Amino acid sequence: DAGVIQSPRHEVTEMGQEVTLRCKPISGHDYLFWYRQTMMRGLELLIYFNNNVPIDDSGMPEDRFSAKMPNASFSTLKIQPSEPRDSAVYFCASSTQDRGPMSPLHFGNGTRLTVT
Amino acid sequence: AQSVSQHNHHVILSEAASLELGCNYSYGGTVNLFWYVQYPGQHLQLLLKYFSGDPLVKGIKGFEAEFIKSKFSFNLRKPSVQWSDTAEYFCAVRSGRRALTFGSGTRLQVQP
């Protein structure tokens, strides 16, 4: 089990540039989540998908953020244009509902984004 | 809407001290409760979870949590902490088919 794989591990970019974060969920998992972690606000849910369909994107901060899941094994979170306040660690997580709603989340290692 | 409060933002303990981290949630219906741990430089890992039955839940590494429905609480405890328990601890709640909502986290520092 390779776990949830995120890339890149670190991203440093200048304000105004486009940033794309990538996630490969655990094979067979049908839920995928994007979380953002900052010192000020802790862990915030941005968006989650079920069977590749976005279910709740109410946590996406603004139109500069977009997320896609073109297939069951890949998702992207894009920020365009990026701003310094977007600096955070972005976590992707996946889960399966085969054990009902108690299925725990499996997190990736996160992408540390720094926008200068 | 569901929400989670962790009132202790930073806790400093000496080794062998007892630990209790507070977690309160706001949702009146059936909830599933979790504690996740994030060791320095690592990703989040599940520590323990509650869904039904015995309100005292045992987790890994000697941790336990007690669900008190009347107080909307799910506090994390450990009788004797070790230096290796230094980490950030997140309480999380899920109701229905909603995604997990996390608390703001508690940073635990254990001094040798």
mmCIF file of N, CA, C and O in Angstrom, chain B residues 12-79:
data_model
loop_
_atom_site.group_PDB
_atom_site.id
_atom_site.type_symbol
_atom_site.label_atom_id
_atom_site.label_comp_id
_atom_site.label_asym_id
_atom_site.label_seq_id
_atom_site.Cartn_x
_atom_site.Cartn_y
_atom_site.Cartn_z
ATOM 1 N N ILE B 12 2.688 22.098 27.615
ATOM 2 C CA ILE B 12 4.055 21.664 27.903
ATOM 3 C C ILE B 12 4.023 20.792 29.159
ATOM 4 O O ILE B 12 3.512 21.214 30.194
ATOM 5 N N LEU B 13 4.534 19.576 29.034
ATOM 6 C CA LEU B 13 4.557 18.640 30.158
ATOM 7 C C LEU B 13 5.938 18.031 30.316
ATOM 8 O O LEU B 13 6.705 17.962 29.353
ATOM 9 N N SER B 14 6.200 17.564 31.495
ATOM 10 C CA SER B 14 7.413 16.781 31.727
ATOM 11 C C SER B 14 7.095 15.317 31.503
ATOM 12 O O SER B 14 5.938 14.889 31.622
ATOM 13 N N GLU B 15 8.111 14.544 31.170
ATOM 14 C CA GLU B 15 7.914 13.104 30.985
ATOM 15 C C GLU B 15 7.298 12.494 32.234
ATOM 16 O O GLU B 15 7.622 12.895 33.349
ATOM 17 N N ALA B 16 6.419 11.545 32.028
ATOM 18 C CA ALA B 16 5.700 10.808 33.066
ATOM 19 C C ALA B 16 4.493 11.559 33.606
ATOM 20 O O ALA B 16 3.718 10.997 34.396
ATOM 21 N N ALA B 17 4.331 12.799 33.183
ATOM 22 C CA ALA B 17 3.132 13.534 33.621
ATOM 23 C C ALA B 17 1.907 12.969 32.912
ATOM 24 O O ALA B 17 2.003 12.357 31.860
ATOM 25 N N SER B 18 0.746 13.208 33.502
ATOM 26 C CA SER B 18 -0.502 12.765 32.865
ATOM 27 C C SER B 18 -0.990 13.844 31.918
ATOM 28 O O SER B 18 -0.758 15.040 32.121
ATOM 29 N N LEU B 19 -1.682 13.391 30.881
ATOM 30 C CA LEU B 19 -2.138 14.285 29.821
ATOM 31 C C LEU B 19 -3.648 14.224 29.675
ATOM 32 O O LEU B 19 -4.235 13.136 29.724
ATOM 33 N N GLU B 20 -4.267 15.371 29.513
ATOM 34 C CA GLU B 20 -5.661 15.418 29.084
ATOM 35 C C GLU B 20 -5.824 16.619 28.161
ATOM 36 O O GLU B 20 -5.576 17.763 28.568
ATOM 37 N N LEU B 21 -6.221 16.348 26.934
ATOM 38 C CA LEU B 21 -6.472 17.405 25.952
ATOM 39 C C LEU B 21 -7.975 17.505 25.719
ATOM 40 O O LEU B 21 -8.632 16.508 25.431
ATOM 41 N N GLY B 22 -8.484 18.717 25.813
ATOM 42 C CA GLY B 22 -9.919 18.918 25.695
ATOM 43 C C GLY B 22 -10.387 19.009 24.251
ATOM 44 O O GLY B 22 -9.683 19.519 23.375
ATOM 45 N N CYS B 23 -11.579 18.473 23.999
ATOM 46 C CA CYS B 23 -12.206 18.576 22.690
ATOM 47 C C CYS B 23 -13.712 18.663 22.900
ATOM 48 O O CYS B 23 -14.307 17.787 23.539
ATOM 49 N N ASN B 24 -14.316 19.696 22.374
ATOM 50 C CA ASN B 24 -15.769 19.848 22.422
ATOM 51 C C ASN B 24 -16.287 20.062 21.006
ATOM 52 O O ASN B 24 -15.640 20.707 20.191
ATOM 53 N N TYR B 25 -17.448 19.490 20.729
ATOM 54 C CA TYR B 25 -18.017 19.646 19.396
ATOM 55 C C TYR B 25 -19.423 20.209 19.534
ATOM 56 O O TYR B 25 -20.049 20.137 20.599
ATOM 57 N N SER B 26 -19.894 20.755 18.448
ATOM 58 C CA SER B 26 -21.247 21.290 18.460
ATOM 59 C C SER B 26 -22.034 20.659 17.330
ATOM 60 O O SER B 26 -21.901 21.049 16.180
ATOM 61 N N TYR B 27 -22.787 19.661 17.671
ATOM 62 C CA TYR B 27 -23.722 19.037 16.738
ATOM 63 C C TYR B 27 -24.617 18.140 17.548
ATOM 64 O O TYR B 27 -24.134 17.345 18.346
ATOM 65 N N GLY B 28 -25.905 18.286 17.369
ATOM 66 C CA GLY B 28 -26.839 17.582 18.234
ATOM 67 C C GLY B 28 -27.151 16.161 17.846
ATOM 68 O O GLY B 28 -27.702 15.417 18.629
ATOM 69 N N GLY B 29 -26.800 15.759 16.665
ATOM 70 C CA GLY B 29 -27.167 14.423 16.201
ATOM 71 C C GLY B 29 -26.062 13.417 16.456
ATOM 72 O O GLY B 29 -25.156 13.630 17.253
ATOM 73 N N THR B 30 -26.151 12.315 15.756
ATOM 74 C CA THR B 30 -25.149 11.253 15.887
ATOM 75 C C THR B 30 -23.841 11.697 15.255
ATOM 76 O O THR B 30 -23.823 12.213 14.139
ATOM 77 N N VAL B 31 -22.768 11.519 15.982
ATOM 78 C CA VAL B 31 -21.466 11.930 15.473
ATOM 79 C C VAL B 31 -20.463 10.791 15.558
ATOM 80 O O VAL B 31 -20.610 9.875 16.361
ATOM 81 N N ASN B 32 -19.479 10.864 14.710
ATOM 82 C CA ASN B 32 -18.300 10.009 14.786
ATOM 83 C C ASN B 32 -17.147 10.910 15.189
ATOM 84 O O ASN B 32 -17.006 12.020 14.662
ATOM 85 N N LEU B 33 -16.335 10.467 16.121
ATOM 86 C CA LEU B 33 -15.285 11.313 16.696
ATOM 87 C C LEU B 33 -13.925 10.679 16.519
ATOM 88 O O LEU B 33 -13.783 9.451 16.624
ATOM 89 N N PHE B 34 -12.951 11.498 16.263
ATOM 90 C CA PHE B 34 -11.601 11.024 15.967
ATOM 91 C C PHE B 34 -10.567 11.903 16.673
ATOM 92 O O PHE B 34 -10.798 13.081 16.917
ATOM 93 N N TRP B 35 -9.431 11.302 16.938
ATOM 94 C CA TRP B 35 -8.236 12.050 17.284
ATOM 95 C C TRP B 35 -7.143 11.643 16.291
ATOM 96 O O TRP B 35 -6.897 10.451 16.080
ATOM 97 N N TYR B 36 -6.524 12.671 15.694
ATOM 98 C CA TYR B 36 -5.393 12.453 14.803
ATOM 99 C C TYR B 36 -4.162 13.061 15.447
ATOM 100 O O TYR B 36 -4.242 14.039 16.194
ATOM 101 N N VAL B 37 -2.996 12.512 15.111
ATOM 102 C CA VAL B 37 -1.729 13.033 15.625
ATOM 103 C C VAL B 37 -0.805 13.339 14.449
ATOM 104 O O VAL B 37 -0.805 12.620 13.441
ATOM 105 N N GLN B 38 -0.082 14.427 14.576
ATOM 106 C CA GLN B 38 0.893 14.802 13.555
ATOM 107 C C GLN B 38 2.237 15.001 14.232
ATOM 108 O O GLN B 38 2.455 16.007 14.935
ATOM 109 N N TYR B 39 3.138 14.034 14.057
ATOM 110 C CA TYR B 39 4.490 14.158 14.613
ATOM 111 C C TYR B 39 5.287 15.140 13.763
ATOM 112 O O TYR B 39 4.996 15.330 12.589
ATOM 113 N N PRO B 40 6.295 15.759 14.352
ATOM 114 C CA PRO B 40 7.069 16.774 13.620
ATOM 115 C C PRO B 40 7.541 16.272 12.264
ATOM 116 O O PRO B 40 8.186 15.221 12.172
ATOM 117 N N GLY B 41 7.204 17.005 11.244
ATOM 118 C CA GLY B 41 7.645 16.662 9.893
ATOM 119 C C GLY B 41 6.898 15.521 9.238
ATOM 120 O O GLY B 41 7.273 15.087 8.141
ATOM 121 N N GLN B 42 5.872 15.027 9.880
ATOM 122 C CA GLN B 42 5.134 13.886 9.320
ATOM 123 C C GLN B 42 3.693 14.273 9.002
ATOM 124 O O GLN B 42 3.224 15.357 9.325
ATOM 125 N N HIS B 43 2.996 13.342 8.364
ATOM 126 C CA HIS B 43 1.608 13.606 8.028
ATOM 127 C C HIS B 43 0.687 13.161 9.165
ATOM 128 O O HIS B 43 1.133 12.547 10.136
ATOM 129 N N LEU B 44 -0.545 13.509 9.030
ATOM 130 C CA LEU B 44 -1.537 13.168 10.048
ATOM 131 C C LEU B 44 -1.801 11.670 10.086
ATOM 132 O O LEU B 44 -1.939 11.026 9.045
ATOM 133 N N GLN B 45 -1.913 11.139 11.284
ATOM 134 C CA GLN B 45 -2.212 9.721 11.456
ATOM 135 C C GLN B 45 -3.348 9.562 12.453
ATOM 136 O O GLN B 45 -3.453 10.333 13.412
ATOM 137 N N LEU B 46 -4.163 8.548 12.219
ATOM 138 C CA LEU B 46 -5.277 8.290 13.132
ATOM 139 C C LEU B 46 -4.768 7.721 14.449
ATOM 140 O O LEU B 46 -3.982 6.777 14.462
ATOM 141 N N LEU B 47 -5.214 8.305 15.533
ATOM 142 C CA LEU B 47 -4.831 7.866 16.881
ATOM 143 C C LEU B 47 -5.908 6.945 17.462
ATOM 144 O O LEU B 47 -5.623 5.882 17.993
ATOM 145 N N LEU B 48 -7.143 7.375 17.375
ATOM 146 C CA LEU B 48 -8.266 6.566 17.824
ATOM 147 C C LEU B 48 -9.567 7.154 17.271
ATOM 148 O O LEU B 48 -9.575 8.271 16.763
ATOM 149 N N LYS B 49 -10.633 6.369 17.405
ATOM 150 C CA LYS B 49 -11.917 6.816 16.882
ATOM 151 C C LYS B 49 -13.055 6.247 17.725
ATOM 152 O O LYS B 49 -12.903 5.208 18.368
ATOM 153 N N TYR B 50 -14.165 6.934 17.713
ATOM 154 C CA TYR B 50 -15.364 6.468 18.392
ATOM 155 C C TYR B 50 -16.525 6.533 17.407
ATOM 156 O O TYR B 50 -16.728 7.524 16.715
ATOM 157 N N PHE B 51 -17.320 5.444 17.401
ATOM 158 C CA PHE B 51 -18.540 5.493 16.598
ATOM 159 C C PHE B 51 -19.752 5.040 17.394
ATOM 160 O O PHE B 51 -20.829 5.580 17.229
ATOM 161 N N SER B 52 -19.606 4.078 18.273
ATOM 162 C CA SER B 52 -20.722 3.644 19.112
ATOM 163 C C SER B 52 -20.180 2.718 20.189
ATOM 164 O O SER B 52 -19.005 2.371 20.186
ATOM 165 N N GLY B 53 -21.050 2.341 21.129
ATOM 166 C CA GLY B 53 -20.644 1.375 22.135
ATOM 167 C C GLY B 53 -19.950 2.030 23.315
ATOM 168 O O GLY B 53 -20.293 3.137 23.731
ATOM 169 N N ASP B 54 -18.962 1.344 23.831
ATOM 170 C CA ASP B 54 -18.234 1.800 25.017
ATOM 171 C C ASP B 54 -17.698 3.208 24.781
ATOM 172 O O ASP B 54 -16.932 3.438 23.838
ATOM 173 N N PRO B 55 -18.095 4.169 25.624
ATOM 174 C CA PRO B 55 -17.647 5.547 25.404
ATOM 175 C C PRO B 55 -16.168 5.776 25.707
ATOM 176 O O PRO B 55 -15.628 6.821 25.371
ATOM 177 N N LEU B 56 -15.533 4.790 26.336
ATOM 178 C CA LEU B 56 -14.091 4.898 26.588
ATOM 179 C C LEU B 56 -13.374 4.125 25.488
ATOM 180 O O LEU B 56 -13.492 2.907 25.390
ATOM 181 N N VAL B 57 -12.638 4.863 24.682
ATOM 182 C CA VAL B 57 -12.000 4.275 23.505
ATOM 183 C C VAL B 57 -10.497 4.190 23.725
ATOM 184 O O VAL B 57 -9.871 5.163 24.155
ATOM 185 N N LYS B 58 -9.944 3.025 23.431
ATOM 186 C CA LYS B 58 -8.498 2.850 23.535
ATOM 187 C C LYS B 58 -7.870 3.026 22.164
ATOM 188 O O LYS B 58 -8.380 2.515 21.154
ATOM 189 N N GLY B 59 -6.764 3.758 22.135
ATOM 190 C CA GLY B 59 -6.068 3.952 20.877
ATOM 191 C C GLY B 59 -4.664 3.390 20.934
ATOM 192 O O GLY B 59 -4.308 2.643 21.835
ATOM 193 N N ILE B 60 -3.864 3.820 19.965
ATOM 194 C CA ILE B 60 -2.482 3.350 19.921
ATOM 195 C C ILE B 60 -1.625 4.115 20.931
ATOM 196 O O ILE B 60 -2.011 5.187 21.402
ATOM 197 N N LYS B 61 -0.495 3.541 21.261
ATOM 198 C CA LYS B 61 0.529 4.182 22.091
ATOM 199 C C LYS B 61 0.010 4.602 23.468
ATOM 200 O O LYS B 61 0.503 5.580 24.043
ATOM 201 N N GLY B 62 -0.962 3.884 23.989
ATOM 202 C CA GLY B 62 -1.435 4.139 25.343
ATOM 203 C C GLY B 62 -2.428 5.278 25.480
ATOM 204 O O GLY B 62 -2.801 5.647 26.597
ATOM 205 N N PHE B 63 -2.867 5.839 24.369
ATOM 206 C CA PHE B 63 -3.846 6.912 24.419
ATOM 207 C C PHE B 63 -5.256 6.355 24.558
ATOM 208 O O PHE B 63 -5.556 5.261 24.096
ATOM 209 N N GLU B 64 -6.110 7.130 25.161
ATOM 210 C CA GLU B 64 -7.523 6.793 25.248
ATOM 211 C C GLU B 64 -8.332 8.089 25.216
ATOM 212 O O GLU B 64 -7.799 9.185 25.453
ATOM 213 N N ALA B 65 -9.601 7.955 24.893
ATOM 214 C CA ALA B 65 -10.483 9.119 24.874
ATOM 215 C C ALA B 65 -11.843 8.692 25.379
ATOM 216 O O ALA B 65 -12.275 7.554 25.169
ATOM 217 N N GLU B 66 -12.516 9.613 26.029
ATOM 218 C CA GLU B 66 -13.834 9.323 26.578
ATOM 219 C C GLU B 66 -14.869 10.232 25.947
ATOM 220 O O GLU B 66 -14.742 11.463 25.973
ATOM 221 N N PHE B 67 -15.895 9.602 25.400
ATOM 222 C CA PHE B 67 -17.009 10.326 24.811
ATOM 223 C C PHE B 67 -18.047 10.584 25.900
ATOM 224 O O PHE B 67 -18.567 9.631 26.500
ATOM 225 N N ILE B 68 -18.304 11.854 26.178
ATOM 226 C CA ILE B 68 -19.351 12.217 27.136
ATOM 227 C C ILE B 68 -20.399 12.998 26.363
ATOM 228 O O ILE B 68 -20.232 14.204 26.096
ATOM 229 N N LYS B 69 -21.470 12.313 26.020
ATOM 230 C CA LYS B 69 -22.477 12.904 25.147
ATOM 231 C C LYS B 69 -23.117 14.143 25.765
ATOM 232 O O LYS B 69 -23.364 15.134 25.073
ATOM 233 N N SER B 70 -23.367 14.092 27.065
ATOM 234 C CA SER B 70 -24.049 15.209 27.730
ATOM 235 C C SER B 70 -23.205 16.472 27.729
ATOM 236 O O SER B 70 -23.736 17.582 27.846
ATOM 237 N N LYS B 71 -21.911 16.297 27.611
ATOM 238 C CA LYS B 71 -21.006 17.452 27.601
ATOM 239 C C LYS B 71 -20.485 17.757 26.204
ATOM 240 O O LYS B 71 -19.684 18.673 26.033
ATOM 241 N N PHE B 72 -20.909 16.992 25.216
ATOM 242 C CA PHE B 72 -20.427 17.159 23.838
ATOM 243 C C PHE B 72 -18.891 17.172 23.837
ATOM 244 O O PHE B 72 -18.262 18.009 23.184
ATOM 245 N N SER B 73 -18.312 16.249 24.583
ATOM 246 C CA SER B 73 -16.855 16.251 24.698
ATOM 247 C C SER B 73 -16.258 14.906 24.314
ATOM 248 O O SER B 73 -16.920 13.857 24.396
ATOM 249 N N PHE B 74 -15.005 14.952 23.914
ATOM 250 C CA PHE B 74 -14.251 13.744 23.538
ATOM 251 C C PHE B 74 -12.799 14.015 23.879
ATOM 252 O O PHE B 74 -11.941 14.181 23.012
ATOM 253 N N ASN B 75 -12.491 14.058 25.165
ATOM 254 C CA ASN B 75 -11.153 14.417 25.623
ATOM 255 C C ASN B 75 -10.167 13.273 25.469
ATOM 256 O O ASN B 75 -10.493 12.109 25.714
ATOM 257 N N LEU B 76 -8.971 13.633 25.114
ATOM 258 C CA LEU B 76 -7.891 12.658 24.923
ATOM 259 C C LEU B 76 -7.062 12.583 26.194
ATOM 260 O O LEU B 76 -6.723 13.626 26.774
ATOM 261 N N ARG B 77 -6.683 11.362 26.588
ATOM 262 C CA ARG B 77 -5.914 11.194 27.815
ATOM 263 C C ARG B 77 -4.786 10.199 27.616
ATOM 264 O O ARG B 77 -4.861 9.296 26.775
ATOM 265 N N LYS B 78 -3.753 10.386 28.445
ATOM 266 C CA LYS B 78 -2.683 9.404 28.543
ATOM 267 C C LYS B 78 -2.111 9.513 29.948
ATOM 268 O O LYS B 78 -1.784 10.616 30.394
ATOM 269 N N PRO B 79 -2.004 8.405 30.674
ATOM 270 C CA PRO B 79 -1.589 8.459 32.078
ATOM 271 C C PRO B 79 -0.163 8.975 32.261
ATOM 272 O O PRO B 79 0.115 9.666 33.237
#
